[in-house]
Short mmCIF file of C-alpha atoms and ligand atoms in Angstrom, two decimals:
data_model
loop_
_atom_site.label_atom_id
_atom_site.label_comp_id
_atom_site.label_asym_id
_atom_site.label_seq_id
_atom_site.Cartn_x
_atom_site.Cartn_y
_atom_site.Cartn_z
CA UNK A 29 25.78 -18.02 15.13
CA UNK A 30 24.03 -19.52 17.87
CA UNK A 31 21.89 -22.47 17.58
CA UNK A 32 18.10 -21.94 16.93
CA UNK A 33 15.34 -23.40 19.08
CA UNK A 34 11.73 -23.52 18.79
CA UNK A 35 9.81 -24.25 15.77
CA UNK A 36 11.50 -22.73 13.25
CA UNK A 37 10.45 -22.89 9.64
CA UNK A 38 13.41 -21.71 6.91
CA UNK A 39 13.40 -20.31 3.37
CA UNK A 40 16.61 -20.27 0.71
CA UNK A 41 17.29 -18.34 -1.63
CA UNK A 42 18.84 -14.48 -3.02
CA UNK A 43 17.72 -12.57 0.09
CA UNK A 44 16.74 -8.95 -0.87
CA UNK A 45 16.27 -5.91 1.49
CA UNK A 46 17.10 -2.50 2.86
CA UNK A 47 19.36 -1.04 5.61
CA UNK A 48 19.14 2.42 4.66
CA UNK A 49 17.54 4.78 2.15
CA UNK A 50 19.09 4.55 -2.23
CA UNK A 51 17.83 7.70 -2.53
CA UNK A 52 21.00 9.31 -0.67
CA UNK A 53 22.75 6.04 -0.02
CA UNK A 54 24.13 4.18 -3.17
CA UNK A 55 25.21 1.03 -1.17
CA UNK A 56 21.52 1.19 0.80
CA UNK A 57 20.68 -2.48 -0.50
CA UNK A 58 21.61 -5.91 1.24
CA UNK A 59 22.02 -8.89 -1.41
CA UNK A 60 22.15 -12.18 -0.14
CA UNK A 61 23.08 -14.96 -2.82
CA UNK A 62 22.19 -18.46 -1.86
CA UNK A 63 20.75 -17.21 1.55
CA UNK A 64 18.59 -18.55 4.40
CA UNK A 65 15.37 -16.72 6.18
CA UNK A 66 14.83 -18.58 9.34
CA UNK A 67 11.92 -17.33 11.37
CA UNK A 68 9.22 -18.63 14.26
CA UNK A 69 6.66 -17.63 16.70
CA UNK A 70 5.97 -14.88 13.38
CA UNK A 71 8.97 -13.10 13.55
CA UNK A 72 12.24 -13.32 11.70
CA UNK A 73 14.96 -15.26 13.68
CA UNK A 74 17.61 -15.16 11.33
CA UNK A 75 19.02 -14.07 8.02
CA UNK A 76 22.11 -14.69 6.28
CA UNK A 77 24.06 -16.54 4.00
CA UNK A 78 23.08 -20.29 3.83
CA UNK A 79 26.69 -21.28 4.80
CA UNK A 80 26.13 -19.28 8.26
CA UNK A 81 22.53 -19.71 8.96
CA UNK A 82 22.18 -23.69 7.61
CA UNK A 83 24.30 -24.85 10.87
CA UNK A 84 22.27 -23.43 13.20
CA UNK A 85 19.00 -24.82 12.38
CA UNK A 86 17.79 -27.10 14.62
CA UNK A 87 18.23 -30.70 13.83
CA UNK A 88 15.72 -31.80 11.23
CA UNK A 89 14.61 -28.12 9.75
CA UNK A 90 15.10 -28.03 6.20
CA UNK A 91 14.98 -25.21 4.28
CA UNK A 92 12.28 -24.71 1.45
CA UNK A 93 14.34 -24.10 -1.42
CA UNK A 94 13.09 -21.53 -3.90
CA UNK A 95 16.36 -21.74 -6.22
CA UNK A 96 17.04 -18.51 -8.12
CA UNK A 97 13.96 -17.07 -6.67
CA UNK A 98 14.01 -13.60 -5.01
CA UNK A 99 13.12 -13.29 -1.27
CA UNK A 100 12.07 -9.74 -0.10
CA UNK A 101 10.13 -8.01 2.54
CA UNK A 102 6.00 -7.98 1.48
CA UNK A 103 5.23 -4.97 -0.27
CA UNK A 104 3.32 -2.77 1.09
CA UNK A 105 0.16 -0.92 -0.13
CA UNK A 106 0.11 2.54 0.77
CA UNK A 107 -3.56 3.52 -0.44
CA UNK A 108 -5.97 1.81 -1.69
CA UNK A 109 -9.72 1.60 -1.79
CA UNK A 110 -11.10 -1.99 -1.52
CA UNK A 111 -14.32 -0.44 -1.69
CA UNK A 112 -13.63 0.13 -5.49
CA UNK A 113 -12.63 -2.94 -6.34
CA UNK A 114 -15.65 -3.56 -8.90
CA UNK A 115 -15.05 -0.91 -10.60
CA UNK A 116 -11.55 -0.71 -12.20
CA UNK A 117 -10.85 0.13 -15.45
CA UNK A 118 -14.00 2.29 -15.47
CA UNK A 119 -13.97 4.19 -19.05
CA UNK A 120 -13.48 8.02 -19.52
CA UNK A 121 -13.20 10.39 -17.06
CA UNK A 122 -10.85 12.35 -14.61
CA UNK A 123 -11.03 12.18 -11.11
CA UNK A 124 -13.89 14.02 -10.41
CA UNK A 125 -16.38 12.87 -12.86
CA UNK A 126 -15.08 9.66 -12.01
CA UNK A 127 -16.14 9.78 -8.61
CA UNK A 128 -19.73 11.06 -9.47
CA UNK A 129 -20.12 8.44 -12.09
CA UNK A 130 -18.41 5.09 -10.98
CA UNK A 131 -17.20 5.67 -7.31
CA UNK A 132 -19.92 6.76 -5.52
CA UNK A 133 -22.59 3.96 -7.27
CA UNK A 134 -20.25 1.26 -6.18
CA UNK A 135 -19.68 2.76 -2.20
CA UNK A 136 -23.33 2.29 -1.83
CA UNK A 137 -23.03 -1.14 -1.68
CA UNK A 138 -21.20 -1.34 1.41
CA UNK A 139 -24.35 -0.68 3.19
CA UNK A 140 -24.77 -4.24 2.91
CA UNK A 141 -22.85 -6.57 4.96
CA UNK A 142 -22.42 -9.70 3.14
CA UNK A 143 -20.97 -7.62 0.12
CA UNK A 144 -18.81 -5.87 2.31
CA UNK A 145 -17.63 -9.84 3.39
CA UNK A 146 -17.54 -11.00 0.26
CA UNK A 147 -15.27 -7.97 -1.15
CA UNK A 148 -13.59 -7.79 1.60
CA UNK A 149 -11.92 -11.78 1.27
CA UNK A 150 -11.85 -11.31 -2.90
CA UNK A 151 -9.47 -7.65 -1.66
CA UNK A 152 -7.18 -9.93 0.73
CA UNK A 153 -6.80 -12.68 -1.46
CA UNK A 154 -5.83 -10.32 -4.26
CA UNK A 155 -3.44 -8.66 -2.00
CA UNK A 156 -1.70 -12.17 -1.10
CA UNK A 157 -1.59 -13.12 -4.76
CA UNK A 158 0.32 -9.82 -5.26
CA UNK A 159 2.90 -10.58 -2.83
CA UNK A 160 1.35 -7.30 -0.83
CA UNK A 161 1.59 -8.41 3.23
CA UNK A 162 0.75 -4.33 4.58
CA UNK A 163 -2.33 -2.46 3.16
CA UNK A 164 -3.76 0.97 3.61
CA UNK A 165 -7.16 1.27 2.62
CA UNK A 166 -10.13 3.14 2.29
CA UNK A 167 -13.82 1.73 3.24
CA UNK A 168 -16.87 3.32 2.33
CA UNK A 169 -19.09 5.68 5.19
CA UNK A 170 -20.79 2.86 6.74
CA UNK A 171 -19.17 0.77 9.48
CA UNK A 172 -19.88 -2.18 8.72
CA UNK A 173 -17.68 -1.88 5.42
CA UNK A 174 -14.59 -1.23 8.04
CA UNK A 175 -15.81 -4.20 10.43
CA UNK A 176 -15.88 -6.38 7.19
CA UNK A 177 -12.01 -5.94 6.04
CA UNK A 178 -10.82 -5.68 9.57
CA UNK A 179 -12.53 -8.98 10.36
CA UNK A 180 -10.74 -10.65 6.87
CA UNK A 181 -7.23 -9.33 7.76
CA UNK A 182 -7.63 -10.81 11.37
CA UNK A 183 -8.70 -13.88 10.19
CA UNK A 184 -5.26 -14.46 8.46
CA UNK A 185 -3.39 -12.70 10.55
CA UNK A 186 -2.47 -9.57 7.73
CA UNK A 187 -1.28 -5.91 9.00
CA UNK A 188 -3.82 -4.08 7.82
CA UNK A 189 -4.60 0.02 8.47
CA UNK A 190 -8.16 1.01 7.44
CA UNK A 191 -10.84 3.20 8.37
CA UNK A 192 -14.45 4.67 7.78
CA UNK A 193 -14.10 7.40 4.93
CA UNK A 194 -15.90 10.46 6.24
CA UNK A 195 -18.09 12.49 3.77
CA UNK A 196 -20.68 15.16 5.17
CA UNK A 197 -20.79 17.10 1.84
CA UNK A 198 -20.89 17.24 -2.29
CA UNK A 199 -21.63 13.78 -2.30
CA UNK A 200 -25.36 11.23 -2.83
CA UNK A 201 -27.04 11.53 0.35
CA UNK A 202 -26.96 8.09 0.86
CA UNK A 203 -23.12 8.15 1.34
CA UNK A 204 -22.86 10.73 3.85
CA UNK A 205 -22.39 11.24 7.70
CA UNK A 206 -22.10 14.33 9.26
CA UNK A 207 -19.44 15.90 11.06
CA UNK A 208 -20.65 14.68 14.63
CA UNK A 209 -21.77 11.23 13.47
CA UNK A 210 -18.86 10.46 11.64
CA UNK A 211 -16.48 11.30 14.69
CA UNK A 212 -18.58 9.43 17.08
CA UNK A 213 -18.54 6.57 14.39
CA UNK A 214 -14.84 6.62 13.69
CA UNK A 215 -14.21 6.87 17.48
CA UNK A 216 -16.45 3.89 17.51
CA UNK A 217 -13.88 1.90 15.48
CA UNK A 218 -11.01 2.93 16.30
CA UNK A 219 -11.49 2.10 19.85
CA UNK A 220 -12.18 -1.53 18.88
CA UNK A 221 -9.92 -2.45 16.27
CA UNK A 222 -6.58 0.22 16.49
CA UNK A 223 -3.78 -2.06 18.09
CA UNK A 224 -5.75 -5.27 18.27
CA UNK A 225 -3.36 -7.75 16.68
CA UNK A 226 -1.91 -6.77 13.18
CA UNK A 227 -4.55 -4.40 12.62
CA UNK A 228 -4.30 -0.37 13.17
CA UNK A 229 -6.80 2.51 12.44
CA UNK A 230 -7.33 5.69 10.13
CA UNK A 231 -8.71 8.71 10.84
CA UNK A 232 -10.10 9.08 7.00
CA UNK A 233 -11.57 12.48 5.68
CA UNK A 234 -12.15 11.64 1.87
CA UNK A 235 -10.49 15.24 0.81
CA UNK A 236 -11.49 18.61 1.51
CA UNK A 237 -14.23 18.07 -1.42
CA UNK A 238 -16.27 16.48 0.48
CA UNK A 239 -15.60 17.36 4.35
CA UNK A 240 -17.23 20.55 5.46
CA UNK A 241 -14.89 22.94 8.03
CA UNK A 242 -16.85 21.01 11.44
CA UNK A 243 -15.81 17.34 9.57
CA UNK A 244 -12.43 18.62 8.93
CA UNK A 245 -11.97 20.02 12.73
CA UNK A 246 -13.76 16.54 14.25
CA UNK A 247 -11.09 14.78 12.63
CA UNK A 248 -8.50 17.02 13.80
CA UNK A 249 -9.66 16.54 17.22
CA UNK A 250 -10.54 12.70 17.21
CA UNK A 251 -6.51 12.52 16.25
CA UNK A 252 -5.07 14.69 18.83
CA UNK A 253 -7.51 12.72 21.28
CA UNK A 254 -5.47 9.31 19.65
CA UNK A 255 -2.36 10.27 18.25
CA UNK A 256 -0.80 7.14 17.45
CA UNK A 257 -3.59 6.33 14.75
CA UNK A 258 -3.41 7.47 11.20
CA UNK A 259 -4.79 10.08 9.22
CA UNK A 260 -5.27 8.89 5.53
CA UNK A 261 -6.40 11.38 2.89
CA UNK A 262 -6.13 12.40 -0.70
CA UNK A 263 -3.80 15.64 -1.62
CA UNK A 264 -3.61 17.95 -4.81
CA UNK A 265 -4.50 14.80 -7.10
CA UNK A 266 -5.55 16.74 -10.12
CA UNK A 267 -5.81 20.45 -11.32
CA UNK A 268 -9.97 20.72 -11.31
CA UNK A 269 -9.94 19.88 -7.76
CA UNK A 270 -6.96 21.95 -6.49
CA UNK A 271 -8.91 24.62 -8.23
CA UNK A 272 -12.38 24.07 -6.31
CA UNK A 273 -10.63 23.26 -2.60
CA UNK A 274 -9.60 26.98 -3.23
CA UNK A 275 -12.90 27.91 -4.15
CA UNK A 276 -14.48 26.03 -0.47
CA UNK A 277 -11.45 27.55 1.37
CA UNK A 278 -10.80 30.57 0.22
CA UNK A 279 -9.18 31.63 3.57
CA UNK A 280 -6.43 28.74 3.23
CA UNK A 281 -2.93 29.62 1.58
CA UNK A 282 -3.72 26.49 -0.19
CA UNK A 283 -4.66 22.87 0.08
CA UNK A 284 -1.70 22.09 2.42
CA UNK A 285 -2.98 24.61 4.52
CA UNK A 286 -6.25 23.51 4.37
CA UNK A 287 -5.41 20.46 6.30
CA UNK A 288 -2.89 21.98 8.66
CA UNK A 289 -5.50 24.79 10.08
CA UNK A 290 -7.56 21.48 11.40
CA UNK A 291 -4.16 19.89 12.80
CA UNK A 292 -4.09 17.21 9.89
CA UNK A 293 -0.77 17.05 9.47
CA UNK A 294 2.31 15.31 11.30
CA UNK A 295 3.73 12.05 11.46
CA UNK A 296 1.30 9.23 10.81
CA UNK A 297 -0.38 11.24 8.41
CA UNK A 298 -0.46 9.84 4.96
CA UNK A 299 -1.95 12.02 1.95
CA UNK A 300 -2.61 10.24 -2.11
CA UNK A 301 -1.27 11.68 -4.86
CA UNK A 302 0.73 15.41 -4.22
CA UNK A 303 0.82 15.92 -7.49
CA UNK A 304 0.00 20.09 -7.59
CA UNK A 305 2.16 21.39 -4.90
CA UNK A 306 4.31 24.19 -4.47
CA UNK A 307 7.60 24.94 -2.55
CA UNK A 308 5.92 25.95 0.24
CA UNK A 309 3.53 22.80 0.07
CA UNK A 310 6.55 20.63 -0.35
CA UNK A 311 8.29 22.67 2.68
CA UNK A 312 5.36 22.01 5.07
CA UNK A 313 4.77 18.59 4.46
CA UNK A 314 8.09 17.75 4.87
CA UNK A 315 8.78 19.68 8.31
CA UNK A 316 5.57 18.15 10.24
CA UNK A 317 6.35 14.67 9.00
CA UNK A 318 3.67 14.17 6.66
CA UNK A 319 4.20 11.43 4.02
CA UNK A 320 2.41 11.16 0.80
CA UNK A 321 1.17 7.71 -1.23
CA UNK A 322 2.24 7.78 -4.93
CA UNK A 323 0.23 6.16 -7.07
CA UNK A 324 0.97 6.15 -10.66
CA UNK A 325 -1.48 3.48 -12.31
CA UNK A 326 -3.73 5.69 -11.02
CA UNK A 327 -2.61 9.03 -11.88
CA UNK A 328 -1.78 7.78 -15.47
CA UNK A 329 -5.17 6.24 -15.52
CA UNK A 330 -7.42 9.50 -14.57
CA UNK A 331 -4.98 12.06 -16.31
CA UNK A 332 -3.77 13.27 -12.77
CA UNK A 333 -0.47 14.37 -13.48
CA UNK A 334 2.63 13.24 -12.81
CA UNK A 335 4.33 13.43 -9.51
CA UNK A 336 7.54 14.43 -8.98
CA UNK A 337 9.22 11.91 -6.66
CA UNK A 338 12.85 12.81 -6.64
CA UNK A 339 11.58 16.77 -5.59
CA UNK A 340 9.51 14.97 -2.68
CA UNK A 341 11.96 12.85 -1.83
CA UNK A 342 14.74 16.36 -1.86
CA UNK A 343 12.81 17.71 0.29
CA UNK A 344 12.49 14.92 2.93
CA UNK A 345 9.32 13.97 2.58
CA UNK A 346 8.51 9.97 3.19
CA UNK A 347 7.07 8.87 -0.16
CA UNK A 348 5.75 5.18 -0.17
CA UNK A 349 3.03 3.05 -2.98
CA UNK A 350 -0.21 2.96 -3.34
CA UNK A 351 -2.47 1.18 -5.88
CA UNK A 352 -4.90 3.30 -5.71
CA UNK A 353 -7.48 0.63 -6.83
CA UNK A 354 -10.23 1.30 -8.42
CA UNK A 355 -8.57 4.63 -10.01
CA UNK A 356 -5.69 2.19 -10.14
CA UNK A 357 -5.53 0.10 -12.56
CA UNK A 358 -3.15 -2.99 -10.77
CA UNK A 359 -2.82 -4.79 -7.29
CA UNK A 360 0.38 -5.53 -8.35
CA UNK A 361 3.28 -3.38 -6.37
CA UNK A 362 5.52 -4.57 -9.36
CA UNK A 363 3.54 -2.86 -12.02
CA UNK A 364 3.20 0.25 -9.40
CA UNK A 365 6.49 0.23 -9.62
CA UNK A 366 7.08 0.33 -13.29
CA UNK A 367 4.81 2.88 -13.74
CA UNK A 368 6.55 4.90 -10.94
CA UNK A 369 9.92 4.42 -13.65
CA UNK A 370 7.55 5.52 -16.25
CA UNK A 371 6.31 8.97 -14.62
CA UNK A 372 9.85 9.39 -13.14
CA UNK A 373 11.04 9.00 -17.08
CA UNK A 374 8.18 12.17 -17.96
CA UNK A 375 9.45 14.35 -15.46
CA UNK A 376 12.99 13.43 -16.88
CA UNK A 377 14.46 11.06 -14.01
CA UNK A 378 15.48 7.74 -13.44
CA UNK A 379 14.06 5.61 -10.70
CA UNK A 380 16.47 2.81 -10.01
CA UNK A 381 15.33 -0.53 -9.21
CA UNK A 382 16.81 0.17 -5.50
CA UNK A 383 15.05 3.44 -4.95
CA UNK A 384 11.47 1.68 -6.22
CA UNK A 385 11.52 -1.62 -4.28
CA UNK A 386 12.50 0.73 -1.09
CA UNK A 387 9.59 2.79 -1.41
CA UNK A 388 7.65 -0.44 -1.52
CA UNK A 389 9.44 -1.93 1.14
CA UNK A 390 11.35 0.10 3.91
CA UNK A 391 10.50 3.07 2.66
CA UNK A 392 6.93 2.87 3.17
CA UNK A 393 7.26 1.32 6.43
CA UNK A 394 9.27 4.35 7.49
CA UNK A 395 6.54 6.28 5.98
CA UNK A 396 4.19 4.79 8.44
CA UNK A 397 5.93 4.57 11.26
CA UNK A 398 6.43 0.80 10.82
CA UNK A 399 9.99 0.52 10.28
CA UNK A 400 10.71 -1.05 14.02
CA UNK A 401 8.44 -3.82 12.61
CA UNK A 402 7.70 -4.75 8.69
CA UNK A 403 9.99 -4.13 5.85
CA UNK A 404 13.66 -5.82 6.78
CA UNK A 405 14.60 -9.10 6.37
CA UNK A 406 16.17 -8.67 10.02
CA UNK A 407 16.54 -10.82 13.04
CA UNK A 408 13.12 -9.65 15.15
CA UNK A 409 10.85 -8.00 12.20
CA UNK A 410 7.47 -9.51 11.49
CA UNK A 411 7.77 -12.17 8.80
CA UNK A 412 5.83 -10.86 6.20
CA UNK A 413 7.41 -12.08 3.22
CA UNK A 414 7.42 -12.07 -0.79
CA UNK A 415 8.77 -15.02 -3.03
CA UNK A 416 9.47 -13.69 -6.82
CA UNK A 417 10.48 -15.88 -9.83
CA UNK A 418 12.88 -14.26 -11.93
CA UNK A 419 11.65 -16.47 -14.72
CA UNK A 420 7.98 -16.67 -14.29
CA UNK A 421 6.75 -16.09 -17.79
CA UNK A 422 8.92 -16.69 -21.50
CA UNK A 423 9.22 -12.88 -21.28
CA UNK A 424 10.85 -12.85 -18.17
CA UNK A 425 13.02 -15.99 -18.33
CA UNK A 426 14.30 -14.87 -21.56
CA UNK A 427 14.96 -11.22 -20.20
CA UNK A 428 16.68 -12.46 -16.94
CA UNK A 429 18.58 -15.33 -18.15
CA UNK A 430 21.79 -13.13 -18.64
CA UNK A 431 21.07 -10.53 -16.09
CA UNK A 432 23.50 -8.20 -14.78
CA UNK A 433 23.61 -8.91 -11.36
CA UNK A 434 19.99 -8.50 -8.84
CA UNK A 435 19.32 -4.94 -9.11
CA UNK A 436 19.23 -6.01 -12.91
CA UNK A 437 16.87 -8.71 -12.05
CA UNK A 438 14.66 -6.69 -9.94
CA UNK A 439 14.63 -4.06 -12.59
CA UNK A 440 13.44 -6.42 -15.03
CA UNK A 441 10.80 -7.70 -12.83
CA UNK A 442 9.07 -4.31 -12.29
CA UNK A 443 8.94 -3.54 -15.87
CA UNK A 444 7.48 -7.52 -16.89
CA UNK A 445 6.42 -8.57 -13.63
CA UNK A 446 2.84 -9.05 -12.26
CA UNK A 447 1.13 -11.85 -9.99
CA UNK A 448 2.45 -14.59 -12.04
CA UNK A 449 5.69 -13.41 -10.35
CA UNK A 450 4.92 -13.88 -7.08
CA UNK A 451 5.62 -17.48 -6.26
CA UNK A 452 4.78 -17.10 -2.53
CA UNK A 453 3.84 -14.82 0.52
CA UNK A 454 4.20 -15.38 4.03
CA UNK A 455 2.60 -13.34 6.68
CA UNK A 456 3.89 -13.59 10.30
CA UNK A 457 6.32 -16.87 8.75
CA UNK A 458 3.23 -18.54 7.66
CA UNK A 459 2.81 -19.95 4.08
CA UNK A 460 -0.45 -17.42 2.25
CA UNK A 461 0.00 -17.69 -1.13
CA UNK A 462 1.43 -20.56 -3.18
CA UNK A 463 1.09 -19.78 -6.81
CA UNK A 464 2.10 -23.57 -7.79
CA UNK A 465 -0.35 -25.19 -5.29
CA UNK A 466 -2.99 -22.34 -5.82
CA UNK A 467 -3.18 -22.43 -9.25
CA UNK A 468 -6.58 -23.16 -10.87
CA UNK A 469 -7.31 -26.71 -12.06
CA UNK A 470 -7.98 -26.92 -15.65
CA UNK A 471 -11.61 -27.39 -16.05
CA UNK A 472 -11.77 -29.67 -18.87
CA UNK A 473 -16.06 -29.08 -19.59
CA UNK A 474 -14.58 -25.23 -19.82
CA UNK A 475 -11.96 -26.23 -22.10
CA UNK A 476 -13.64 -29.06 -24.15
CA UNK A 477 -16.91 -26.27 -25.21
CA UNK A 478 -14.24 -24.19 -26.60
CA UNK A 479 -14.41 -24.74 -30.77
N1 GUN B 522 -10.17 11.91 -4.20
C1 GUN B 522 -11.25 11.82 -3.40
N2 GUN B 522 -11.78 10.58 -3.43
C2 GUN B 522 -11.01 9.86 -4.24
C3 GUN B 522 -11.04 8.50 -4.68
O1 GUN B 522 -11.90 7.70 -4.30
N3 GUN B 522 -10.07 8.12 -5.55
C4 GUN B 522 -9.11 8.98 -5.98
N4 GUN B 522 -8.18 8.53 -6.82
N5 GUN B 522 -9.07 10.25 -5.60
C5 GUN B 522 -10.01 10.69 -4.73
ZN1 ZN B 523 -7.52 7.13 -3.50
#
């Protein structure tokens, strides 16, 4: 290897990552024991075992040792609403009740700028702590909410695809646009902040609830007009509302079709849930590229249903994470994970540790097109970065002291692991999260009241 110049920062430890797909490739995962990440100016500049890559550091570098520690790519976040954040673990509905009754209170905020600000830093520091480096999100219908979290993830640097939700029906007045305003709006945005630094934009009709035909066909036109942005949407998430799309399209084969006649499918475009689909849904989604978030926490949460990720995967669809917060009930991609296993267990499958921390690494990235960029621990990707401590709470250290090998340590992780996992993030090779150094002082007053 040939010697590294430049300001180069390194990281040692079990490196952890991808080179092809474990759902048809049984040798898709790259384990390197007693590693070394080196990486500068952002990016990755090399990656291998610490007996190859420790020689070629410049004179002086020293790695940051993180021991028995796991080094990964950053998760990523396929879907998520940081709009909802207040509101998780809201009591006693399904999805659509839910949205009348919790979702579309707390959206209303977001009229207001210094909530959207303040939301907007509590969303990216949760998404650090989480050892999440890519996000998808949601805003609410104003601007300003989208102006808010793209300002945040700029500030440190995060990748970061969001956009204005657009609503122009069955929905409080006060939350919607209509289909010429929300266009002109979203072309607005996505003019400003799509390809500016990390940050890219979505094209975001809520789902065909609550988008009128002229909403649905503005969106379809605002994407042909910018094809490399995203189209983010919810898809077949729960029986009641498969049942009433029918009802408001009753031309439409069905809710696939719904969004193909207004040209909302192909690659870039990334649909929630995909629970209630059939063949032919499957069959279309898969031919025009479309990829769908799964989001478990949140489909276990509102009674969804429970999505069959081995048939989506069969059928060559890209399947990545989402959150799904608020409907979600965790930031944490670990516990997505483990309640990915959980729903693959219903449906009578196995998720392997390989196939889950793909579709939270690679496998999303490929999902969104990223895959030249985030989710490889390779010479020339973006280093975003997640630290995880095989033995960060007496659960886990018990658990993984006589593990079978990684893929046994990163199966134990999803099933026990949350933020008190993640020992570090780095995003673009800079330090974000330090759980050690972050972690709250004791406050003894708070202590020393308690009987
Ligand atoms: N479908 C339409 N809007 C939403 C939402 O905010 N959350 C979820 N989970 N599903 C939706
Ligand atoms: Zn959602």
């Amino acid at each position: 290897m040939k010697t590294l110049d430049s300001a180069v920062r390194a990281l040692r430890g079990t490196l952890v990552w991808f080179h092809d797909d474990p759902f048809v490739n049984d040798d898709a995962m790259r384990v390197v024991e007693d590693g070394i990440v080196a990486m500068a100016g952002g990016r990755i500049v090399a990656s291998g075992p610490a007996s190859e890559v420790l020689p070629a550091l410049p004179p002086g570098v020293r790695p940051m040792s993180y021991g028995r520690s796991l080094i990964l790519p950053g998760f990523v976040d396929a879907h998520i609403h940081y709009v909802q954040a207040q509101i998780v673990g809201s009591c006693g509905a399904q999805l659509l009740d839910w949205l009348d009754r919790y979702t579309f209170n707390a959206e209303q905020a977001f009229a207001e700028v210094l909530h959207s600000e303040a939301i907007a830093r509590f969303f990216c520091d949760e998404l650090l702590r989480h050892g999440t480096t890519t996000a998808v999100t949601f805003c609410a219908v104003y601007p300003q909410s989208v102006e808010a979290v793209f300002g945040e993830a700029e500030r440190r640097n995060m990748r970061l695809i969001a956009g204005k939700v657009l609503m122009d029906r069955n929905a409080p007045a006060a939350l919607t646009d209509t289909a010429q305003k929300g266009y002109d709006d979203s072309k607005t945005l996505l003019e400003k902040w799509h390809g500016r630094g990390r940050l890219l934009y979505a094209i975001t009709p809520r789902f065909a609830g609550s988008s009128s035909p002229e909403q649905l066909e503005a969106a379809g036109a605002l994407w042909r007009e910018h094809p490399d942005a995203y189209l983010h949407s919810h898809l077949a998430e729960n029986l009641a509302e498969v049942a009433w799309v029918r009802q408001l399209f009753p031309d439409a084969l069905d809710y696939v079709d719904v969004y193909e006649r207004y040209g909302l499918l192909g690659p870039r475009a990334l649909y929630a849930h995909g629970i209630h689909l059939s063949e032919r849904e499957l069959g279309r989604l898969a031919a025009t590229g479309t990829a769908i978030a799964h989001c478990p926490t949140s489909n276990l949460f509102l009674g969804s249903g429970l999505f069959r990720l081995h048939a989506a995967r069969k059928h060559g669809i890209h399947v990545a994470l989402g959150t799904d917060i608020g409907a979600g009930t965790s930031y944490s991609l670990l516990k997505t994970m483990g309640d990915a296993y959980k729903v693959a267990q219903l449906n009578g499958q196995t998720l392997t540790a390989a196939q889950a921390y793909y579709t939270a690494t690679l496998g999303a990235a490929r999902a969104l097109r990223l895959d030249d960029r985030i989710g490889a621990l390779e010479p020339g990707y973006e280093a975003d970065l997640v630290v995880l401590d095989v033995a960060a709470t007496p659960a886990l250290q018990l658990r993984t002291r006589n593990a079978d090998g990684v893929e046994d340590l990163l199966f134990a992780l999803m099933i026990l692991g949350d933020d008190r996992a993640v020992r570090a993030t780095y995003i673009a090779g800079e330090l974000a999260h330090d759980r050690d150094a972050d972690a709250q002082p004791r406050r003894p007053e708070v202590d020393a009241a308690r009987p």
